[in-house]
Short mmCIF file of C-alpha atoms in Angstrom, two decimals:
data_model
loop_
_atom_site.label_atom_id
_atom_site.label_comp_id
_atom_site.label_asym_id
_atom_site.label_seq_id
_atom_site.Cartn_x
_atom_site.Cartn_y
_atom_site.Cartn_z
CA UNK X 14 -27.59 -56.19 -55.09
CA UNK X 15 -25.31 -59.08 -55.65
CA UNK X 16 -24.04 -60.51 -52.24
CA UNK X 17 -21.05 -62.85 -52.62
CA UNK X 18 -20.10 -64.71 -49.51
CA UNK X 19 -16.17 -65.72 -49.24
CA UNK X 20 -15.43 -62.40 -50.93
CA UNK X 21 -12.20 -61.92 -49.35
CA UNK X 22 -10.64 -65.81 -51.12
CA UNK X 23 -9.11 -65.60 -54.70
CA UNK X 24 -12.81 -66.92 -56.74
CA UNK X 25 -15.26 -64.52 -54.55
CA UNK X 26 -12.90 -61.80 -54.76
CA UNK X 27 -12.46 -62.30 -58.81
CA UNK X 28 -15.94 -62.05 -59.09
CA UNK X 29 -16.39 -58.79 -57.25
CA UNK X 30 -13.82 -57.54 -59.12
CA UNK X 31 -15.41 -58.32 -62.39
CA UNK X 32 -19.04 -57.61 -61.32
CA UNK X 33 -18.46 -53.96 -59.19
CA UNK X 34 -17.77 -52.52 -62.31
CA UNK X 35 -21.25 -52.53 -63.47
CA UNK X 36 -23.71 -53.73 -59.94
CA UNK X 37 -24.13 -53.02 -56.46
CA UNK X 38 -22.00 -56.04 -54.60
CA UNK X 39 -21.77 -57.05 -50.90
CA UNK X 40 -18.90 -58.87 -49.38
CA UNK X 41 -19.61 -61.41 -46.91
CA UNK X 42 -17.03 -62.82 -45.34
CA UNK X 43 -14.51 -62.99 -41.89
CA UNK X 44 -12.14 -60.54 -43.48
CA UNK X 45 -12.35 -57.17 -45.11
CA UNK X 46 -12.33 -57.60 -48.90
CA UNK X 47 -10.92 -54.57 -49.57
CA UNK X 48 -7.97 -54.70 -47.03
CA UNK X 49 -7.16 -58.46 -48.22
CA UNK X 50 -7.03 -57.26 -51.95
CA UNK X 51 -6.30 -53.42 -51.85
CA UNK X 52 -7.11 -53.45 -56.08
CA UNK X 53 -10.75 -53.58 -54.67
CA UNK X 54 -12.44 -50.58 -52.93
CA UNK X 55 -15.43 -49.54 -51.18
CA UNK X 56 -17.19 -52.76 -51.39
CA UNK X 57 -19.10 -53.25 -48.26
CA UNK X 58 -18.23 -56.40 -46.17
CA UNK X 59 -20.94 -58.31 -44.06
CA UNK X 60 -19.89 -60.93 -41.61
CA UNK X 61 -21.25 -64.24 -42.63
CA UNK X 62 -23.51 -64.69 -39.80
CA UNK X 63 -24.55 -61.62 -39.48
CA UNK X 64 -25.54 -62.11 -43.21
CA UNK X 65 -27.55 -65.44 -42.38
CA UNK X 66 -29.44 -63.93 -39.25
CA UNK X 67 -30.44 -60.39 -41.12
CA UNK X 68 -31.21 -62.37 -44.58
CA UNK X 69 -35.08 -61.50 -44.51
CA UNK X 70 -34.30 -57.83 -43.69
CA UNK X 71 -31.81 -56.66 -46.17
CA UNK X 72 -32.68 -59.02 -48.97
CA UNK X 73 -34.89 -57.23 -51.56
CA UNK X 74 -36.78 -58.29 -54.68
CA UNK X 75 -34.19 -59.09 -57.86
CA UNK X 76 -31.11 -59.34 -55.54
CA UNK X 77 -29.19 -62.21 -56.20
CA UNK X 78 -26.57 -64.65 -54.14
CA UNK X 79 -23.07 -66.16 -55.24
CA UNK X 80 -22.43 -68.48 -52.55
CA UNK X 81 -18.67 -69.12 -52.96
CA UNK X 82 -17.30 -69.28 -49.49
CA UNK X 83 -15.90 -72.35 -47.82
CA UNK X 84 -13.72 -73.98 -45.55
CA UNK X 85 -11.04 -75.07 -48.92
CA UNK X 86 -8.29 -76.79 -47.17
CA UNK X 87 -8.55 -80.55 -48.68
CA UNK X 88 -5.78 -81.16 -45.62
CA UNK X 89 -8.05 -79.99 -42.77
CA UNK X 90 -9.42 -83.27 -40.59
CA UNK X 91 -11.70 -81.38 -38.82
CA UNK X 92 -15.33 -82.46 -39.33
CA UNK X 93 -16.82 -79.91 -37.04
CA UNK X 94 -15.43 -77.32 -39.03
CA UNK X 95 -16.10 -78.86 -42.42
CA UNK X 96 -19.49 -79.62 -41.67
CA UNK X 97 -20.09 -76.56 -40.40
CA UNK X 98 -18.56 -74.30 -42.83
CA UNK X 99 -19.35 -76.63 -45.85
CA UNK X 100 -22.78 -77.85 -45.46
CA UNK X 101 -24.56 -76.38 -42.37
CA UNK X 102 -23.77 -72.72 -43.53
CA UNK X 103 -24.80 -73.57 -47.11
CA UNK X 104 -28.01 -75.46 -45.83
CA UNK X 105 -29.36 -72.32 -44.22
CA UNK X 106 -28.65 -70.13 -47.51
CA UNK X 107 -30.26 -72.69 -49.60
CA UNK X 108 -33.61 -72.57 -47.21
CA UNK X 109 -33.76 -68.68 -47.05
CA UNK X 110 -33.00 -68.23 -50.52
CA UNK X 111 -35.54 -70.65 -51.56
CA UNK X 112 -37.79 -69.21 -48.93
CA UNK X 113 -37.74 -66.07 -50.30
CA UNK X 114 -37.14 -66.91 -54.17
CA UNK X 115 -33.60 -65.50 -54.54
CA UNK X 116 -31.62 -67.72 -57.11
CA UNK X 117 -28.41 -68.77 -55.61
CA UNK X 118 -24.95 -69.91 -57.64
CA UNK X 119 -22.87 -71.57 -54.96
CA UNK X 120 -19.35 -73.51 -55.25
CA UNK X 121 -19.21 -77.12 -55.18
CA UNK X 122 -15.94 -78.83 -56.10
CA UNK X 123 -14.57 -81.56 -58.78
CA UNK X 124 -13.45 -83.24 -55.59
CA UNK X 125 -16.54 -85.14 -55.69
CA UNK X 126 -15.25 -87.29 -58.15
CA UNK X 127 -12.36 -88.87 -56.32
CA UNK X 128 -9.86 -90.87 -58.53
CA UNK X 129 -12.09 -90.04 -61.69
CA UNK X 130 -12.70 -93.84 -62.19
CA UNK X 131 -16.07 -93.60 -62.55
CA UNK X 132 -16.38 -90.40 -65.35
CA UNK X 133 -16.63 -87.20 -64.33
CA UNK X 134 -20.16 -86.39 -66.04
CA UNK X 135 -22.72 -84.63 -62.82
CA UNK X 136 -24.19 -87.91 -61.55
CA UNK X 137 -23.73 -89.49 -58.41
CA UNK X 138 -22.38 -93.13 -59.65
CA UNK X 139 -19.38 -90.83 -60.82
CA UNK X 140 -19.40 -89.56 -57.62
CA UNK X 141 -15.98 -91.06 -54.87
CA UNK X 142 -15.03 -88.42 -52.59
CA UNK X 143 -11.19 -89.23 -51.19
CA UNK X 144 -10.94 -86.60 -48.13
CA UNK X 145 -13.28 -84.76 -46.08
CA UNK X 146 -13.26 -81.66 -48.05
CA UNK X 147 -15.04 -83.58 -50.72
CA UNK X 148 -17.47 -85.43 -48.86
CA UNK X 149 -19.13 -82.17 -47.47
CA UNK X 150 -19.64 -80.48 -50.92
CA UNK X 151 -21.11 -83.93 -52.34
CA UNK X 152 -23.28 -83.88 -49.31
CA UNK X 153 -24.68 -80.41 -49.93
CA UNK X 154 -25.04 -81.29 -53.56
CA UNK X 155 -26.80 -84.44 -52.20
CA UNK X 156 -29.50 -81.95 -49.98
CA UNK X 157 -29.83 -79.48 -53.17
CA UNK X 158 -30.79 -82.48 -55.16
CA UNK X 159 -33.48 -83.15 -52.92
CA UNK X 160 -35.35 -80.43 -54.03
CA UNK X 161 -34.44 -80.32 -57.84
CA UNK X 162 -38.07 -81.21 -58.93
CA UNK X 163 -39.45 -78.14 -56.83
CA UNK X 164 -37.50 -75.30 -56.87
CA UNK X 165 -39.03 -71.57 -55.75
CA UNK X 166 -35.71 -69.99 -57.29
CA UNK X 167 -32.81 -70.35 -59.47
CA UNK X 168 -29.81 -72.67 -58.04
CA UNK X 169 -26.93 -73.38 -59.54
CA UNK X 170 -24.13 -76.07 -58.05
CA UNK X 171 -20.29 -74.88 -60.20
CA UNK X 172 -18.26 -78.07 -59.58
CA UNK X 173 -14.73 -76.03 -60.13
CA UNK X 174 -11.85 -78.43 -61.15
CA UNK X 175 -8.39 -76.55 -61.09
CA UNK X 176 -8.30 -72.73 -60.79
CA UNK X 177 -5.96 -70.66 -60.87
CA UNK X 178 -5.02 -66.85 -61.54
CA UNK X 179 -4.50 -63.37 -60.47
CA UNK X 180 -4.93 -63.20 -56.52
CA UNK X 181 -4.25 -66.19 -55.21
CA UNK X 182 -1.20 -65.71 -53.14
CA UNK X 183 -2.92 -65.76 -50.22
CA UNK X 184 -3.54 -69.57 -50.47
CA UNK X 185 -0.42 -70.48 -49.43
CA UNK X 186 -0.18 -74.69 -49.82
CA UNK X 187 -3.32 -74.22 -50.95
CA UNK X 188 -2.73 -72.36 -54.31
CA UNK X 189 -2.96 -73.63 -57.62
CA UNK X 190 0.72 -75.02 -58.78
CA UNK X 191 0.94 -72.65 -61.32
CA UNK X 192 0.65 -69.84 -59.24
CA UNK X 193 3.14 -71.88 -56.98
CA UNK X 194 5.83 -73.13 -59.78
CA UNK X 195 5.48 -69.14 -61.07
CA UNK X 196 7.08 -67.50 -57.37
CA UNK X 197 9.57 -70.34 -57.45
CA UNK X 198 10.76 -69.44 -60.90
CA UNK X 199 10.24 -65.63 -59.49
CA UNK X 200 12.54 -66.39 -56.35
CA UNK X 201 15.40 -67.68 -58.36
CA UNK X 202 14.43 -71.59 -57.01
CA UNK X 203 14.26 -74.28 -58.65
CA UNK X 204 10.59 -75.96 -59.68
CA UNK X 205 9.47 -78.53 -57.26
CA UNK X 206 7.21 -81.55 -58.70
CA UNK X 207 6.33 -84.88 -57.30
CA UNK X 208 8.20 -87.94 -58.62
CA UNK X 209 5.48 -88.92 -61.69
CA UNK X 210 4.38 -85.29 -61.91
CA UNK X 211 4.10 -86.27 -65.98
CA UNK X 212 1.77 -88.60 -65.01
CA UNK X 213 -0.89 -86.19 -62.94
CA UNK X 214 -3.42 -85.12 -65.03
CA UNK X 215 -5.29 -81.69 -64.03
CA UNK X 216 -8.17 -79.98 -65.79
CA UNK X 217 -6.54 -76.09 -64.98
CA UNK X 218 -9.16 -73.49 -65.72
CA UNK X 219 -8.27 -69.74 -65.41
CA UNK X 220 -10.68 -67.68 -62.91
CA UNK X 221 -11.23 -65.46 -65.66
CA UNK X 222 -13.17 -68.46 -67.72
CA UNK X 223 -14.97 -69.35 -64.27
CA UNK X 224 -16.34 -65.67 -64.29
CA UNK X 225 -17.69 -65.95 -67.05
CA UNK X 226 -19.71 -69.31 -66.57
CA UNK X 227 -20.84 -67.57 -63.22
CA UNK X 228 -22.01 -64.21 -65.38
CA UNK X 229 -23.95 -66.27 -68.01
CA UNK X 230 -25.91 -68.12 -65.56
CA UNK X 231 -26.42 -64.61 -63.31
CA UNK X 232 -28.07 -63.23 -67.03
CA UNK X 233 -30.12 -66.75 -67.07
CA UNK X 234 -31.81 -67.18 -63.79
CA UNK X 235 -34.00 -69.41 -65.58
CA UNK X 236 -31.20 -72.25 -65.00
CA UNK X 237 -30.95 -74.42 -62.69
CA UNK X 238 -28.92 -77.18 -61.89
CA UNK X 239 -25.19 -78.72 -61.05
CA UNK X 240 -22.53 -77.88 -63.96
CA UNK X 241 -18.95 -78.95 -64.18
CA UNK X 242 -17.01 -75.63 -64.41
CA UNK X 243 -13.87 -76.81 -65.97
CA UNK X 244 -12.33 -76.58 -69.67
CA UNK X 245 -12.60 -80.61 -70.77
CA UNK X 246 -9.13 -80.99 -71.55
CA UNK X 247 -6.62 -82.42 -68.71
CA UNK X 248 -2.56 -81.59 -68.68
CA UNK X 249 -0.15 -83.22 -66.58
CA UNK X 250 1.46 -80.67 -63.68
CA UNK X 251 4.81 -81.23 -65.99
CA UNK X 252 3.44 -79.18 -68.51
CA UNK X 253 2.66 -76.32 -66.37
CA UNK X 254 6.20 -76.83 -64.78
CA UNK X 255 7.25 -76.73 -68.74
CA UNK X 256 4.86 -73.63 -69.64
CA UNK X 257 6.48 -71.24 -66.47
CA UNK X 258 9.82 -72.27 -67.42
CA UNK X 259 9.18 -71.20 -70.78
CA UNK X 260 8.19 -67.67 -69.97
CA UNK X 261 11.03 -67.15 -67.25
CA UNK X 262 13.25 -68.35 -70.03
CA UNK X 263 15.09 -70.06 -67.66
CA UNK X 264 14.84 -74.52 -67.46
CA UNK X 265 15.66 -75.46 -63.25
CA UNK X 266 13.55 -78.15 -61.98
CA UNK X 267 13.43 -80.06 -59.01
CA UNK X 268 11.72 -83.84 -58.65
CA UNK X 269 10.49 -84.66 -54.90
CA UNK X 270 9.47 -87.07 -53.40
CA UNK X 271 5.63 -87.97 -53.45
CA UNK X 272 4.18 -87.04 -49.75
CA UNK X 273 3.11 -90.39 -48.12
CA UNK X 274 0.62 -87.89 -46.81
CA UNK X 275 -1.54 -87.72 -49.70
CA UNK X 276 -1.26 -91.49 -50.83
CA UNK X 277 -4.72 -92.71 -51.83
CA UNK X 278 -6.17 -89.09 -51.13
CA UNK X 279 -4.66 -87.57 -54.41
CA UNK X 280 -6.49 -86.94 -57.30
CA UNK X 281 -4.54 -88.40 -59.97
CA UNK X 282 -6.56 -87.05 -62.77
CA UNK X 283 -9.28 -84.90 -63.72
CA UNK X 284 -11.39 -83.89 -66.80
CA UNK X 285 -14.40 -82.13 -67.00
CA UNK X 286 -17.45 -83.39 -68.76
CA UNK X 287 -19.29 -80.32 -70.44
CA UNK X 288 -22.12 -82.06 -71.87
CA UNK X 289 -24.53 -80.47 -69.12
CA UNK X 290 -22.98 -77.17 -69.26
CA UNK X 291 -22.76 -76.80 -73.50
CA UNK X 292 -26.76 -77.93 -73.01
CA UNK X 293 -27.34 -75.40 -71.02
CA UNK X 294 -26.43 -72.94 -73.34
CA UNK X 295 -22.50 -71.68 -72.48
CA UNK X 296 -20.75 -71.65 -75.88
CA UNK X 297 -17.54 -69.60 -75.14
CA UNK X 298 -14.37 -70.90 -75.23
CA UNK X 299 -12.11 -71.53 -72.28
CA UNK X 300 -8.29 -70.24 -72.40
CA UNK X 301 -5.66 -72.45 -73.22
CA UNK X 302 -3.50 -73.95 -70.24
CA UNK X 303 -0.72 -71.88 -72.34
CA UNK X 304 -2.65 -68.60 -72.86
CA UNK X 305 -4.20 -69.02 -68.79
CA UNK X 306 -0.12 -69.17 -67.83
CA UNK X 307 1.45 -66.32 -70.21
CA UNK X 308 -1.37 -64.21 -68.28
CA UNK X 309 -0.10 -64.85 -64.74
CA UNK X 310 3.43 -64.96 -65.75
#
């Protein structure tokens, strides 16, 4: 069994898409998976906690754990709830899953790198979280490091940079701007990007490129470690603008105002550094920020 908490968000629920085609998967998570995204059915759905307090019970021998749920909201203040959700909940899986040797791929976030000043290769004096959000998944990369040198089980940290795909809607401010610019275009509106949007460098990577880094580490459980999960090429949030536009065949842009809001809590560019991933073996190639569009579009 493959149990895969946040099930119900746009990543989990990829996964279980991709992977309930050919293994037994659990969904644990607040809401029911298949309700949430009625393209998946008859996956079973475990509350979180009920998950965390029943672990030694219904875990078995060669199960496995995708830990991808998470408070995501880089706008939420709240350190109860990001501590909480973020590193206390993740701190218990770590222990029981270590406890019981069950290897465990769980999200972390390109967050951790803050302004990207400092590289963007998986070591801590590259590391300059900006908001909250990002200082609790450093922190619980910080406590899995810890233990790096004596590991009972297989853990792998997937520092996502930009994803985006099929099934994010439910997101809301939250969703990737492609998915956003695409039900602009969609609704007949014009595209909305921040004054110096040319200048904003993402790394985007489709959620069909992060399944696969998550399935070739599920087939290597003799891998351990923290892995950017992003494609190693950055494009400014003008060329995705430029990319939907194309396929709607139809140019109507908007430029707003940057929110004051986000001023020295914005990301201003990101770019993955593979090196640890390509040396861990993962060869394939990552879709085009063109190719990743023209699929959702």
């Amino acid at each position: 069994m493959i149990y895969i908490t946040g099930g119900a968000g746009f990543i989990g629920s990829r996964i279980i898409h991709d992977l309930s085609r050919y293994h037994d998967v659990t969904s644990v998570d607040f809401i029911d998976t298949c309700n949430l995204h009625n393209d998946i059915k008859g996956i079973n759905t475990l509350n979180p906690y009920d998950f965390i307090d029943k672990f030694e019970k219904i875990i078995e021998n060669g199960d496995q754990v995708l830990h991808q749920g998470a408070c995501s909201d880089t706008m939420n203040y709240d350190p109860n709830t990001m501590i909480n959700l973020n590193f206390n909940y993740s701190k218990h899986l770590f222990d029981k899953c270590q406890s019981l040797k069950i290897p465990l791929i769980y999200a972390s976030s390109a967050a951790v790198y803050g302004d990207g000043k400092k590289g963007f290769a998986e070591k801590e004096e590259c590391e300059n979280p900006l908001n909250l959000y990002a200082r609790s998944k450093k922190l619980f990369d910080d406590y899995v490091r810890c233990f790096e040198n004596n590991l009972e089980s297989q853990v792998v940290g997937l520092r996502y940079f930009n994803v985006y795909g099929k099934g994010e809607g439910h997101k809301g401010r939250m969703s990737s701007t492609i998915h956003q610019f695409n039900q602009q275009m969609t609704r007949g509106e014009a595209i909305k990007v921040f004054e110096g949007s040319e200048n904003f460098l993402r790394d985007f990577i489709s959620v069909i490129d992060v399944i696969n880094v998550v399935k070739y580490f599920l087939k290597n459980p003799g891998k351990s470690g923290i892995f950017n999960c992003g494609t190693g090429k950055s494009r400014s949030f003008m060329d995705v603008a430029n990319g939907v536009m194309k396929l709607h065949k139809r140019k109507n842009i908007e430029i707003i105002d940057f929110p004051s809001s986000l001023k020295d809590k914005y990301q201003e560019f990101t770019q993955a550094d593979l090196s640890s991933l390509r040396a861990a073996g993962f060869k394939d190639k990552f879709l085009s920020l063109e190719e990743g569009i023209e699929k959702i579009v």
